[in-house]
Short mmCIF file of C-alpha atoms and ligand atoms in Angstrom, two decimals:
data_model
loop_
_atom_site.label_atom_id
_atom_site.label_comp_id
_atom_site.label_asym_id
_atom_site.label_seq_id
_atom_site.Cartn_x
_atom_site.Cartn_y
_atom_site.Cartn_z
CA MET A 1 -128.31 31.09 -12.85
CA HIS A 2 -128.00 31.12 -16.62
CA LYS A 3 -130.54 33.83 -17.26
CA PRO A 4 -129.65 35.88 -20.32
CA SER A 5 -129.17 39.61 -19.82
CA SER A 6 -131.65 41.94 -21.46
CA PRO A 7 -130.48 44.01 -24.47
CA GLY A 8 -130.44 47.14 -22.28
CA ASP A 9 -128.02 45.52 -19.84
CA ALA A 10 -125.81 44.36 -22.65
CA GLU A 11 -125.37 47.89 -23.90
CA ALA A 12 -124.46 49.21 -20.48
CA ILE A 13 -121.99 46.38 -19.92
CA SER A 14 -120.21 46.83 -23.21
CA ARG A 15 -119.66 50.53 -22.55
CA ARG A 16 -118.22 49.79 -19.15
CA ALA A 17 -116.07 46.95 -20.49
CA PHE A 18 -114.69 49.25 -23.17
CA VAL A 19 -113.60 51.86 -20.67
CA SER A 20 -112.05 49.46 -18.17
CA ASN A 21 -110.35 47.22 -20.71
CA SER A 22 -108.95 49.75 -23.14
CA ALA A 23 -105.36 49.34 -21.86
CA ALA A 24 -105.52 45.58 -22.27
CA TRP A 25 -106.82 46.00 -25.82
CA THR A 26 -103.77 48.00 -26.84
CA MET A 27 -101.46 45.36 -25.44
CA THR A 28 -103.17 42.42 -27.08
CA SER A 29 -103.48 44.10 -30.47
CA LEU A 30 -99.68 44.41 -30.60
CA ALA A 31 -99.44 40.67 -30.12
CA ALA A 32 -102.33 39.90 -32.45
CA ALA A 33 -100.45 37.48 -34.68
CA GLN A 34 -98.93 35.58 -31.75
CA PRO A 35 -100.55 32.50 -30.28
CA ILE A 36 -101.83 33.50 -26.86
CA GLN A 37 -101.02 31.84 -23.57
CA ALA A 38 -103.29 32.35 -20.60
CA ASP A 39 -101.46 33.44 -17.46
CA ILE A 40 -100.52 30.26 -15.60
CA LEU A 41 -100.18 31.94 -12.25
CA SER A 42 -97.91 30.92 -9.43
CA GLY A 43 -99.30 30.56 -5.91
CA ALA A 44 -97.71 33.84 -4.86
CA ALA A 45 -99.36 35.85 -7.63
CA THR A 46 -102.82 34.75 -6.56
CA ASN A 47 -102.11 35.11 -2.86
CA GLN A 48 -102.43 31.38 -2.31
CA ALA A 49 -100.08 29.60 0.02
CA THR A 50 -101.00 26.02 -0.84
CA ALA A 51 -100.96 24.12 -4.09
CA LEU A 52 -104.20 23.16 -5.81
CA PRO A 53 -105.42 19.57 -5.56
CA ALA A 54 -104.90 17.37 -8.62
CA CYS A 55 -106.86 18.47 -11.69
CA PRO A 56 -110.43 17.24 -11.11
CA HIS A 57 -111.22 16.50 -14.78
CA PRO A 58 -109.54 14.36 -17.46
CA PHE A 59 -108.04 16.15 -20.48
CA LEU A 60 -109.56 13.50 -22.75
CA THR A 61 -113.14 12.51 -21.90
CA PRO A 62 -113.80 8.77 -22.37
CA ALA A 63 -116.12 8.36 -25.39
CA GLU A 64 -118.99 6.98 -23.28
CA SER A 65 -118.69 9.77 -20.68
CA PHE A 66 -119.51 12.73 -22.94
CA ASN A 67 -122.91 14.26 -22.31
CA THR A 68 -125.09 13.30 -25.26
CA VAL A 69 -127.35 15.57 -27.32
CA ALA A 70 -129.34 13.58 -29.89
CA ARG A 71 -132.70 13.77 -31.60
CA GLY A 72 -134.70 10.98 -33.17
CA ASN A 73 -137.26 8.42 -32.22
CA PRO A 74 -135.75 5.93 -31.75
CA LYS A 75 -132.48 7.79 -31.22
CA PRO A 76 -130.16 6.38 -33.91
CA HIS A 77 -127.44 5.38 -31.41
CA THR A 78 -129.88 3.05 -29.62
CA LEU A 79 -130.32 0.88 -32.74
CA THR A 80 -128.76 -2.58 -32.60
CA GLY A 81 -128.40 -5.73 -34.72
CA LYS A 82 -130.37 -5.76 -37.98
CA ALA A 83 -131.75 -2.24 -37.43
CA LEU A 84 -128.19 -0.87 -37.13
CA VAL A 85 -127.15 -2.68 -40.32
CA GLU A 86 -130.21 -1.39 -42.20
CA ALA A 87 -129.45 2.12 -40.98
CA ARG A 88 -125.98 1.68 -42.56
CA MET A 89 -124.47 2.58 -39.19
CA THR A 90 -121.97 -0.29 -38.95
CA PRO A 91 -118.38 0.08 -40.27
CA GLU A 92 -119.16 -2.39 -43.10
CA THR A 93 -122.48 -0.87 -44.18
CA TRP A 94 -121.68 2.84 -43.76
CA ARG A 95 -121.94 4.85 -47.00
CA LEU A 96 -121.73 8.55 -47.79
CA GLU A 97 -123.68 9.99 -50.70
CA MET A 98 -122.48 13.21 -52.33
CA THR A 99 -124.98 14.76 -54.72
CA THR A 100 -126.11 18.17 -55.90
CA ASP A 101 -129.15 20.24 -55.11
CA PRO A 102 -131.06 20.70 -58.41
CA GLN A 103 -133.13 23.56 -56.96
CA VAL A 104 -133.05 27.05 -58.45
CA GLU A 105 -134.90 30.03 -57.01
CA PRO A 106 -134.63 33.11 -59.25
CA PRO A 107 -133.54 35.77 -58.62
CA TYR A 108 -131.46 34.44 -55.67
CA VAL A 109 -130.27 31.19 -57.16
CA THR A 110 -130.31 31.14 -60.94
CA GLN A 111 -127.99 28.20 -61.68
CA PRO A 112 -128.14 24.76 -60.05
CA ALA A 113 -124.94 23.33 -58.53
CA ARG A 114 -123.11 20.79 -60.69
CA ILE A 115 -120.34 18.27 -59.94
CA GLN A 116 -118.41 15.94 -62.21
CA ALA A 117 -118.60 12.81 -60.05
CA PRO A 118 -121.65 12.35 -57.83
CA HIS A 119 -121.44 9.49 -55.30
CA THR A 120 -124.74 7.63 -54.94
CA LEU A 121 -126.10 4.45 -53.37
CA ARG A 122 -128.07 3.73 -56.53
CA ASP A 123 -124.97 3.70 -58.76
CA GLY A 124 -122.86 1.90 -56.15
CA THR A 125 -120.51 4.91 -56.03
CA ALA A 126 -121.26 6.07 -52.48
CA LEU A 127 -118.09 6.40 -50.36
CA ASP A 128 -117.38 3.54 -47.95
CA LEU A 129 -115.33 3.52 -44.74
CA GLU A 130 -112.43 1.59 -46.22
CA THR A 131 -111.97 4.26 -48.90
CA LEU A 132 -112.21 7.02 -46.32
CA ARG A 133 -109.60 5.33 -44.09
CA GLU A 134 -107.36 4.85 -47.12
CA LEU A 135 -107.62 8.59 -47.82
CA GLY A 136 -106.72 9.11 -44.15
CA LYS A 137 -103.36 7.38 -44.66
CA SER A 138 -102.19 10.22 -46.90
CA HIS A 139 -104.39 13.14 -45.77
CA GLY A 140 -105.54 12.27 -42.22
CA VAL A 141 -105.49 14.86 -39.41
CA LYS A 142 -105.82 14.62 -35.63
CA PHE A 143 -106.74 17.29 -33.14
CA ILE A 144 -108.12 17.73 -29.63
CA LYS A 145 -111.36 19.63 -29.39
CA ALA A 146 -114.08 20.43 -26.85
CA THR A 147 -117.71 19.66 -27.68
CA GLN A 148 -120.09 22.37 -26.50
CA CYS A 149 -123.81 22.73 -27.22
CA LEU A 150 -124.99 26.24 -28.04
CA ASN A 151 -127.89 25.74 -25.62
CA ILE A 152 -126.29 23.96 -22.65
CA PRO A 153 -124.08 25.90 -20.22
CA GLU A 154 -121.58 23.09 -19.61
CA PRO A 155 -118.97 21.58 -21.98
CA LEU A 156 -120.08 18.10 -23.12
CA GLY A 157 -116.61 16.58 -23.27
CA GLN A 158 -113.24 16.80 -24.99
CA GLY A 159 -111.84 14.26 -27.41
CA LEU A 160 -108.95 13.49 -29.70
CA TRP A 161 -110.68 13.31 -33.09
CA GLU A 162 -109.09 11.77 -36.13
CA GLY A 163 -110.29 11.73 -39.73
CA VAL A 164 -110.04 13.24 -43.20
CA PRO A 165 -110.52 16.97 -43.92
CA LEU A 166 -113.82 17.67 -45.69
CA ARG A 167 -111.87 19.39 -48.50
CA GLU A 168 -110.14 16.09 -49.38
CA VAL A 169 -113.47 14.26 -49.52
CA LEU A 170 -115.04 16.98 -51.68
CA LYS A 171 -112.15 16.64 -54.15
CA LEU A 172 -113.53 13.18 -54.96
CA CYS A 173 -116.46 14.96 -56.65
CA GLY A 174 -114.16 16.24 -59.41
CA LYS A 175 -114.88 19.52 -61.18
CA MET A 176 -117.58 21.66 -59.59
CA LYS A 177 -119.64 24.55 -60.87
CA ASP A 178 -121.94 26.92 -59.01
CA VAL A 179 -121.37 25.42 -55.55
CA ARG A 180 -121.71 27.97 -52.75
CA ARG A 181 -122.63 25.82 -49.74
CA ILE A 182 -122.22 22.31 -48.41
CA TYR A 183 -125.36 20.91 -46.76
CA TYR A 184 -125.00 17.69 -44.78
CA ARG A 185 -127.09 15.40 -42.60
CA GLY A 186 -127.00 12.07 -40.79
CA PHE A 187 -129.23 9.03 -40.44
CA HIS A 188 -132.74 10.03 -39.39
CA ASN A 189 -134.92 6.89 -39.34
CA GLU A 190 -136.09 7.52 -42.94
CA ASP A 191 -138.42 10.12 -41.46
CA PRO A 192 -138.15 13.66 -42.91
CA GLU A 193 -139.54 15.04 -39.62
CA GLN A 194 -136.44 13.75 -37.84
CA ILE A 195 -133.83 15.32 -40.10
CA PHE A 196 -131.11 17.19 -38.21
CA GLN A 197 -128.84 18.96 -40.66
CA SER A 198 -126.17 21.60 -40.90
CA SER A 199 -124.04 23.44 -43.44
CA LEU A 200 -120.78 25.19 -44.23
CA SER A 201 -119.87 27.65 -46.94
CA TYR A 202 -117.68 26.32 -49.75
CA THR A 203 -114.90 28.56 -48.46
CA GLN A 204 -115.11 27.23 -44.89
CA ALA A 205 -114.94 23.69 -46.24
CA MET A 206 -112.00 24.22 -48.60
CA GLU A 207 -109.75 26.79 -46.90
CA THR A 208 -108.03 26.55 -43.52
CA PRO A 209 -105.21 28.79 -42.29
CA PRO A 210 -101.85 26.96 -42.16
CA GLY A 211 -101.69 24.87 -38.98
CA GLY A 212 -105.39 25.48 -38.30
CA PHE A 213 -108.03 22.83 -37.70
CA PRO A 214 -110.09 21.93 -40.81
CA PRO A 215 -113.68 20.64 -40.74
CA MET A 216 -113.33 16.88 -41.06
CA LEU A 217 -115.07 13.55 -41.44
CA ALA A 218 -113.97 11.80 -38.24
CA TYR A 219 -113.77 8.02 -37.79
CA ARG A 220 -111.64 7.71 -34.64
CA LEU A 221 -112.13 9.21 -31.17
CA ASN A 222 -109.44 8.83 -28.50
CA GLY A 223 -107.71 6.27 -30.72
CA GLN A 224 -110.78 4.02 -31.13
CA PRO A 225 -113.44 3.66 -33.84
CA ILE A 226 -116.34 6.04 -33.14
CA THR A 227 -119.28 4.17 -31.60
CA PRO A 228 -122.91 4.98 -32.53
CA LEU A 229 -123.30 6.81 -29.20
CA ARG A 230 -120.70 9.41 -30.27
CA GLY A 231 -121.98 9.63 -33.86
CA GLY A 232 -120.02 6.86 -35.56
CA PRO A 233 -119.01 5.19 -37.72
CA VAL A 234 -118.40 8.63 -39.30
CA ARG A 235 -119.20 12.01 -37.89
CA MET A 236 -118.59 15.55 -39.12
CA ILE A 237 -116.39 17.59 -36.79
CA VAL A 238 -116.40 21.36 -37.27
CA PRO A 239 -113.62 22.55 -34.96
CA TRP A 240 -114.63 26.15 -34.36
CA ALA A 241 -118.37 25.60 -34.02
CA HIS A 242 -120.88 24.55 -31.39
CA GLY A 243 -122.02 20.91 -31.48
CA PHE A 244 -124.88 21.44 -33.93
CA LYS A 245 -122.44 21.68 -36.89
CA SER A 246 -120.84 18.34 -35.93
CA ILE A 247 -123.47 16.06 -37.44
CA LYS A 248 -123.50 12.49 -36.16
CA TRP A 249 -124.10 9.33 -38.24
CA LEU A 250 -123.14 11.35 -41.33
CA GLN A 251 -124.62 9.91 -44.55
CA GLN A 252 -125.41 12.65 -47.03
CA ILE A 253 -123.62 15.67 -48.45
CA PHE A 254 -125.56 17.96 -50.82
CA LEU A 255 -123.65 20.57 -52.77
CA THR A 256 -125.84 23.57 -53.42
CA ASN A 257 -125.71 26.96 -55.09
CA ASP A 258 -127.94 28.36 -52.35
CA TYR A 259 -125.98 30.81 -50.24
CA ARG A 260 -128.22 30.44 -47.20
CA ALA A 261 -127.60 28.22 -44.19
CA ASN A 262 -130.17 25.42 -43.92
CA ASP A 263 -129.11 24.38 -40.41
CA THR A 264 -131.85 22.87 -38.27
CA TYR A 265 -130.52 25.09 -35.49
CA ALA A 266 -131.01 28.25 -37.60
CA LEU A 267 -134.71 27.43 -37.88
CA GLN A 268 -134.85 27.31 -34.08
CA ASN A 269 -133.80 30.94 -33.66
CA ASN A 270 -130.07 30.26 -33.21
CA ASP A 271 -127.18 31.99 -34.99
CA PRO A 272 -125.91 29.30 -37.39
CA GLU A 273 -122.52 31.03 -37.77
CA SER A 274 -121.75 31.30 -34.05
CA HIS A 275 -118.32 30.13 -32.91
CA LEU A 276 -117.28 28.39 -29.70
CA LYS A 277 -116.95 31.15 -27.18
CA THR A 278 -114.40 31.78 -24.49
CA SER A 279 -116.33 30.93 -21.37
CA ALA A 280 -115.71 29.68 -17.80
CA TYR A 281 -117.83 27.18 -15.87
CA VAL A 282 -117.83 26.44 -12.12
CA ASP A 283 -117.90 22.90 -10.70
CA PRO A 284 -120.64 22.30 -8.13
CA VAL A 285 -119.59 23.32 -4.61
CA PRO A 286 -120.87 21.64 -1.41
CA GLU A 287 -123.54 23.88 0.12
CA ARG A 288 -121.90 23.72 3.55
CA MET A 289 -118.21 23.61 4.40
CA SER A 290 -116.05 24.13 7.44
CA ALA A 291 -114.73 27.64 8.11
CA SER A 292 -111.53 26.17 9.57
CA GLN A 293 -110.46 24.62 6.25
CA PRO A 294 -109.33 26.37 3.07
CA VAL A 295 -111.99 26.36 0.35
CA THR A 296 -111.02 25.02 -3.06
CA LEU A 297 -113.07 25.88 -6.13
CA THR A 298 -112.46 24.43 -9.57
CA GLY A 299 -114.07 24.50 -12.98
CA LYS A 300 -113.74 24.30 -16.73
CA VAL A 301 -112.96 26.97 -19.28
CA ILE A 302 -113.32 26.82 -23.05
CA SER A 303 -110.91 28.79 -25.19
CA GLY A 304 -113.09 29.88 -28.09
CA LEU A 305 -112.37 31.68 -31.34
CA SER A 306 -111.03 34.71 -29.43
CA GLY A 307 -108.63 32.69 -27.26
CA LEU A 308 -108.28 32.88 -23.49
CA LYS A 309 -106.32 35.48 -21.58
CA ARG A 310 -107.28 34.52 -18.03
CA VAL A 311 -110.01 33.28 -15.70
CA GLU A 312 -111.12 35.52 -12.84
CA TYR A 313 -113.23 35.08 -9.72
CA SER A 314 -115.12 37.46 -7.52
CA LEU A 315 -116.16 36.54 -3.99
CA ARG A 316 -118.64 38.31 -1.75
CA ARG A 317 -120.30 37.61 1.53
CA VAL A 318 -124.09 37.83 1.48
CA ALA A 319 -126.88 37.80 4.04
CA LYS A 320 -128.00 34.28 4.86
CA ASP A 321 -131.40 34.64 3.23
CA ALA A 322 -130.40 36.99 0.40
CA GLN A 323 -131.94 36.16 -2.96
CA PRO A 324 -129.19 35.09 -5.36
CA GLN A 325 -128.52 37.96 -7.76
CA GLU A 326 -128.84 36.50 -11.22
CA ASP A 327 -126.95 39.03 -13.25
CA ALA A 328 -123.37 39.26 -12.11
CA GLU A 329 -122.76 42.72 -13.50
CA ARG A 330 -125.90 44.20 -11.96
CA ALA A 331 -125.16 42.46 -8.68
CA GLN A 332 -121.60 43.70 -8.45
CA PRO A 333 -120.80 46.67 -10.62
CA GLU A 334 -117.61 47.23 -8.59
CA ALA A 335 -116.82 43.53 -8.25
CA ASP A 336 -113.26 42.86 -7.29
CA TRP A 337 -112.14 40.32 -9.91
CA LYS A 338 -109.00 38.35 -9.10
CA PRO A 339 -107.15 35.85 -11.28
CA CYS A 340 -107.69 32.09 -10.94
CA ARG A 341 -104.95 29.58 -11.59
CA ILE A 342 -105.02 27.55 -14.78
CA TYR A 343 -103.98 23.90 -14.53
CA PRO A 344 -100.85 23.28 -16.62
CA PRO A 345 -100.83 20.81 -19.56
CA PRO A 346 -100.76 17.10 -18.65
CA ASP A 347 -98.04 14.64 -19.68
CA TRP A 348 -99.38 14.04 -23.19
CA GLU A 349 -97.42 10.84 -23.79
CA GLN A 350 -99.29 9.39 -20.79
CA ILE A 351 -102.82 10.30 -21.84
CA LEU A 352 -102.76 9.94 -25.65
CA PRO A 353 -103.52 6.57 -27.29
CA PRO A 354 -100.36 4.40 -27.53
CA ASP A 355 -99.95 4.91 -31.32
CA VAL A 356 -100.36 8.71 -31.20
CA ARG A 357 -97.56 11.14 -30.35
CA PRO A 358 -98.34 14.74 -29.36
CA HIS A 359 -95.98 15.97 -32.09
CA GLN A 360 -98.45 14.69 -34.74
CA LEU A 361 -101.42 16.69 -33.48
CA LEU A 362 -102.61 19.87 -35.13
CA GLY A 363 -102.24 22.72 -32.65
CA PHE A 364 -99.07 21.17 -31.20
CA ASP A 365 -95.47 22.12 -31.94
CA ALA A 366 -94.05 19.35 -34.15
CA ARG A 367 -90.62 19.78 -32.52
CA THR A 368 -91.46 20.04 -28.80
CA GLY A 369 -94.72 18.07 -28.75
CA GLN A 370 -96.31 20.83 -26.64
CA PRO A 371 -99.55 22.68 -27.46
CA ARG A 372 -98.96 26.02 -29.21
CA GLU A 373 -101.46 27.73 -26.92
CA TRP A 374 -102.56 26.94 -23.40
CA PRO A 375 -105.40 26.25 -22.85
CA MET A 376 -105.71 25.07 -26.45
CA ARG A 377 -107.96 26.94 -28.89
CA PHE A 378 -111.34 25.18 -29.16
CA GLY A 379 -110.30 23.06 -26.18
CA THR A 380 -111.24 22.85 -22.53
CA GLY A 381 -108.84 23.94 -19.80
CA TYR A 382 -109.31 23.77 -16.06
CA TRP A 383 -108.92 26.45 -13.41
CA GLY A 384 -108.80 26.44 -9.63
CA ILE A 385 -108.53 28.70 -6.60
CA THR A 386 -107.88 28.04 -2.93
CA LEU A 387 -109.34 30.55 -0.49
CA HIS A 388 -107.83 30.83 2.97
CA GLY A 389 -108.98 32.45 6.19
CA LEU A 390 -112.62 33.02 5.28
CA GLN A 391 -114.89 33.68 8.27
CA ALA A 392 -118.11 31.77 8.87
CA GLY A 393 -120.92 33.07 6.68
CA VAL A 394 -122.67 32.70 3.34
CA TYR A 395 -120.66 33.45 0.19
CA GLU A 396 -121.28 33.85 -3.51
CA VAL A 397 -118.46 33.23 -5.93
CA ARG A 398 -118.63 34.20 -9.60
CA VAL A 399 -116.21 33.19 -12.30
CA ARG A 400 -115.63 34.69 -15.73
CA ALA A 401 -113.23 34.22 -18.63
CA VAL A 402 -111.40 37.11 -20.29
CA ASP A 403 -110.73 36.52 -23.99
CA GLY A 404 -107.65 37.45 -26.01
CA ASN A 405 -109.23 40.77 -26.92
CA GLY A 406 -109.83 41.71 -23.29
CA PHE A 407 -113.58 41.03 -23.36
CA ALA A 408 -114.83 39.61 -20.07
CA GLN A 409 -117.71 37.17 -20.05
CA PRO A 410 -120.62 37.62 -20.85
CA GLU A 411 -119.16 39.92 -23.52
CA PRO A 412 -118.53 40.01 -26.41
CA ARG A 413 -121.63 38.00 -27.22
CA PRO A 414 -124.17 38.16 -24.41
CA LEU A 415 -126.91 37.18 -26.87
CA ARG A 416 -128.32 33.83 -25.96
CA LYS A 417 -128.80 32.71 -29.53
CA SER A 418 -125.13 32.77 -30.43
CA GLY A 419 -124.48 30.51 -27.41
CA GLY A 420 -125.16 30.94 -23.72
CA ASN A 421 -122.40 32.89 -22.00
CA ALA A 422 -123.77 33.85 -18.59
CA VAL A 423 -121.42 34.40 -15.64
CA GLU A 424 -121.86 31.39 -13.35
CA MET A 425 -122.34 31.76 -9.61
CA GLN A 426 -122.04 29.26 -6.77
CA ARG A 427 -123.18 29.89 -3.23
CA PHE A 428 -121.78 28.15 -0.16
CA GLN A 429 -121.95 28.43 3.60
CA LEU A 430 -119.00 28.20 5.98
CA SER A 431 -119.68 27.32 9.59
N1 MTE B 24 -127.46 13.53 -36.54
C1 MTE B 24 -127.40 14.32 -35.48
N2 MTE B 24 -126.25 14.97 -35.21
C2 MTE B 24 -126.15 15.79 -34.14
C3 MTE B 24 -127.27 16.02 -33.31
C4 MTE B 24 -128.47 15.32 -33.60
O1 MTE B 24 -129.48 15.43 -32.88
N3 MTE B 24 -128.50 14.47 -34.68
N4 MTE B 24 -127.17 16.93 -32.26
C5 MTE B 24 -126.12 17.94 -32.41
C6 MTE B 24 -125.96 18.78 -31.25
S1 MTE B 24 -127.11 20.01 -31.04
C7 MTE B 24 -124.88 18.67 -30.41
S2 MTE B 24 -124.65 19.76 -29.16
C8 MTE B 24 -123.88 17.59 -30.60
C9 MTE B 24 -123.66 16.79 -29.34
O2 MTE B 24 -122.67 15.83 -29.53
P1 MTE B 24 -122.46 14.62 -28.52
O3 MTE B 24 -123.78 13.93 -28.31
O4 MTE B 24 -121.43 13.73 -29.13
O5 MTE B 24 -121.96 15.19 -27.22
O6 MTE B 24 -124.23 16.70 -31.65
C10 MTE B 24 -124.80 17.33 -32.80
N5 MTE B 24 -124.95 16.39 -33.89
MO1 MO B 25 -126.52 21.36 -29.36
#
């Protein structure tokens, strides 16, 4: 179902997408500077007489209900008692070291990075949680963001993250010279084999467009301290990126003059600069349903760097024993794609923690308390369709997202290593 397309297919698809989407491109380029809103369609527009059932997913995933991706033996979040204290993974014992990489490698790196004020365990200058929270009182930010693994075709969860922008923490290092990248890693059982690390360029760490989401050191999730399971006490959150940049159990920042990404994921044949991509996912459908009832299909959609224009579905009846066609485009070059409905925003005052107002969140309008885009950028939205009057038979339904530039999934990045983006299919039988 999530088989990547071959490079040859990708080329053919992009040519076709260019031809069929050229009108949409012109329209969206005129509105380039505007925040985009996906079409929240009325029943009439999608030819649906009845309303959708209540949204099947929460807009904030409870911290313990995220799907977890973690390496380590033992996995750091399973530590308890003395082991957790020794790992410096309790709120009282947590420390962050900030040091420089002394390495030079002529002719690529001729000067080592230097900072005025290193923060080390040895000197007792490592940052503690109280200091970080204190910084949060003047410089804290909050935003809602989806977590998505580059290698797993299903969003892992969506949380309200709260913390201090990385740029404010780096300021504590004073004057810097010859720093081009920020390398960072979490607790790894004192075993170099278990290191899972990531990196940002100096520019990505220090500069954020006005109103945009900065990379941050997070210490609250959904209004609560972050538990070890979700990467606490302190976790990096990189808003635009797949999960591998959001290092859990953060403990070390190295400032380096090396311009190359050192991400563990890069060494595993992934694109370390990939962004969250606009992509739709289908909830599991019962294999058999009654032909006398309308069929409701729902799912998730992530609005990635390119934003979300709409979600579309394509339905076709197939022979009972037909092999599922894995590649949507090859299976249905003339597929008849129709718009799905997007669930509207929830009542934020109801779902946010009691001490948080929607007006305070990045990505929300400070006056109206409503999100500036819907679904929110780097967030998960939900879609649904209700199909009436289908005859008995076997059906395949495919769903795809169309981004703000008019690219339909799996474009613009069908390459597996910048994040899976296959068009999902579900098959069901009506009798
Ligand atoms: N220290 C550490 N951080 C990590 C990982 C890890 O194995 N170790 N996995 C990363 C990956 S690949 C993903 S997708 C996300 C998953 O976050 P979650 O477990 O909170 O859903 O955490 C990231 N941060
Ligand atoms: Mo991941």
